[in-house]
Structure formats: structure tokens, C-alpha cells
Amino acid sequence: QVQLQESGPGLVKPSQTLSLTCAISGDGVSSNTDAWNWIRQSPSRGLEWLGRTYYRSKWFNDYAVSLKSRITITPDTSKNRFSLQLNSVTPEDTAIYFCARGPSYFDFWGQGILVTVSS
Amino acid sequence: DIQMTQSPSSLSASVGDRVTITCRASQTINVALNWYQQKPGKAPKLLIYAASGFRSGVPSRFSGSGSGTDFTLTITSLQPDDFATYYCQQSSITPLTFGQGTTLEI
């Protein structure tokens, strides 16, 4: 059974960088068939897909256009996990952040982590 | 981006009822449409993939249909555990996008 677990700080100051990690068990971040996604949820934005990383003989990333200048998703093959970095955060980035397995539909999700952007 | 519009936004029903939730895409997505159920404080749970694909372990009272731009999720004989929020999601092109949700209330 695939399990995903998010971790990281629950409070980030405005203008700083939000950094989260998703640990994978039961599957591999280097899988040739899966993709590893970050999704967030807030009352104002609903469910919002942020981006994904995946391996198809080499590593690829796709990002939401609205975040493209601020977001980086990075695989860590040594620890079988992947990470999210979101730069220059504002209170609008306050949300529950989920990691999920793709590539098209999301069949396994982490439990989510609430990240609040506040000074 | 492909916009996904669900209707209704909320729905009141009773145990034993049959309900239908609709999802419309702003452009054609073939059958690249997935449905999720979410309960408070939990992550969404995949119910249906590729418009009508049954996920193992999901009760057979859940079914999906549609193609192109119009899709439906049908729940026959509502059970108490089914009262939740339901989302559609298109997987045709990035950015992958979700509907705004339909809350099913008793």
C-alpha cells in the first residue's frame, strides 16, 4: 500500500520560502509510470494543483503557470521523497498542502499539512 | 486553463435517495475526468477515474459517465457515509484543474 507523508513548518513569514517534503513508502519516486504532485486547498481557492515531478528516463517538472516563477519541486532519490519550495510567500499562500501520486488522477494522498503565512 | 464547473454547489438528500452531480469542462477533455470524495479534515479520496472507471474498493453505488465536456457522478441509494463534498478534476492537460465542489448534505 502506497503511503505519503508531508512534513515541514506550519508557519512561514511573508516574503520567506515555504518548504515541504513528502516521504513516499510503497512506491518509488523514480517510478517510470507515476508522477508526484503537490496540491493545496484553501477556502478562497478550493483545490489547486501546484505542480509535479516525474521520471521518464530523465526528470521532468510541470508547474501551474500562476506559480511558475516561485515554485520548485525536487525529487530526492536517496530518501525516496520529493519536496516543494514556494518563494516569496504572502498570506494568500495560506492553505492545506497535500502531496499526491499521479500522473493523471490522484490515487494516493498524504494527510495534508496546514501552512499559515503570517508575521 | 480548463475551467471545471460543478452543479449544484450543494445538495440536500436523504438516505436511500439517488443523486446526480454534474461537471462541465470549458473545453473538450475526452474522458479525462476524475471524481473525488472529501470529508472534513481528510484528504480527497479517488472514486472514479477516466470518467467511468471503477476504483477497487469503492462501493458500486458510485458511478460516472460522460465524455467531451459534460460528465456526471451518480450515487444510487445514498448511505450515511456518503454525506461529504465531491470534486471533479480534469487530467487532459496541465494545469490539472478541479471543480469547486458539491457538498452533499442530509
Coordinates of C-alpha atoms in Angstrom, one line a residue, chain A residues 25-64:
Chain A
S25 CA 6.5 4.4 1.1
G26 CA 5.3 1.5 -1.0
D27 CA 6.4 3.1 -4.3
G28 CA 9.4 4.8 -5.7
V29 CA 9.9 8.5 -6.6
S30 CA 11.9 7.3 -9.6
S31 CA 8.9 5.2 -10.9
N32 CA 8.6 5.3 -14.7
T33 CA 4.8 5.3 -14.5
D34 CA 3.9 7.7 -11.6
A35 CA 4.2 11.4 -11.0
W36 CA 4.5 13.1 -7.7
N37 CA 2.3 16.1 -7.1
W38 CA 1.7 19.0 -4.8
I39 CA -1.9 20.2 -4.4
R40 CA -3.2 22.8 -2.0
Q41 CA -6.6 23.7 -0.6
S42 CA -8.0 26.9 0.8
P43 CA -11.5 28.3 1.2
S44 CA -10.7 31.0 -1.3
R45 CA -9.1 28.9 -4.0
G46 CA -10.5 25.5 -3.4
L47 CA -8.3 22.6 -4.6
E48 CA -5.4 23.9 -6.6
W49 CA -2.8 21.7 -8.4
L50 CA 0.6 23.3 -7.9
G51 CA 2.9 21.0 -9.9
R52 CA 4.5 17.6 -10.3
T53 CA 7.8 15.9 -10.8
Y54 CA 8.3 12.6 -12.7
Y55 CA 10.9 10.3 -14.2
R56 CA 10.7 9.1 -17.7
S57 CA 14.4 8.2 -18.4
K58 CA 15.1 11.7 -17.1
W59 CA 13.4 14.1 -14.7
F60 CA 10.6 16.4 -15.7
N61 CA 8.6 19.0 -13.9
D62 CA 5.3 20.7 -14.7
Y63 CA 4.1 23.7 -12.8
A64 CA 0.9 25.8 -12.5

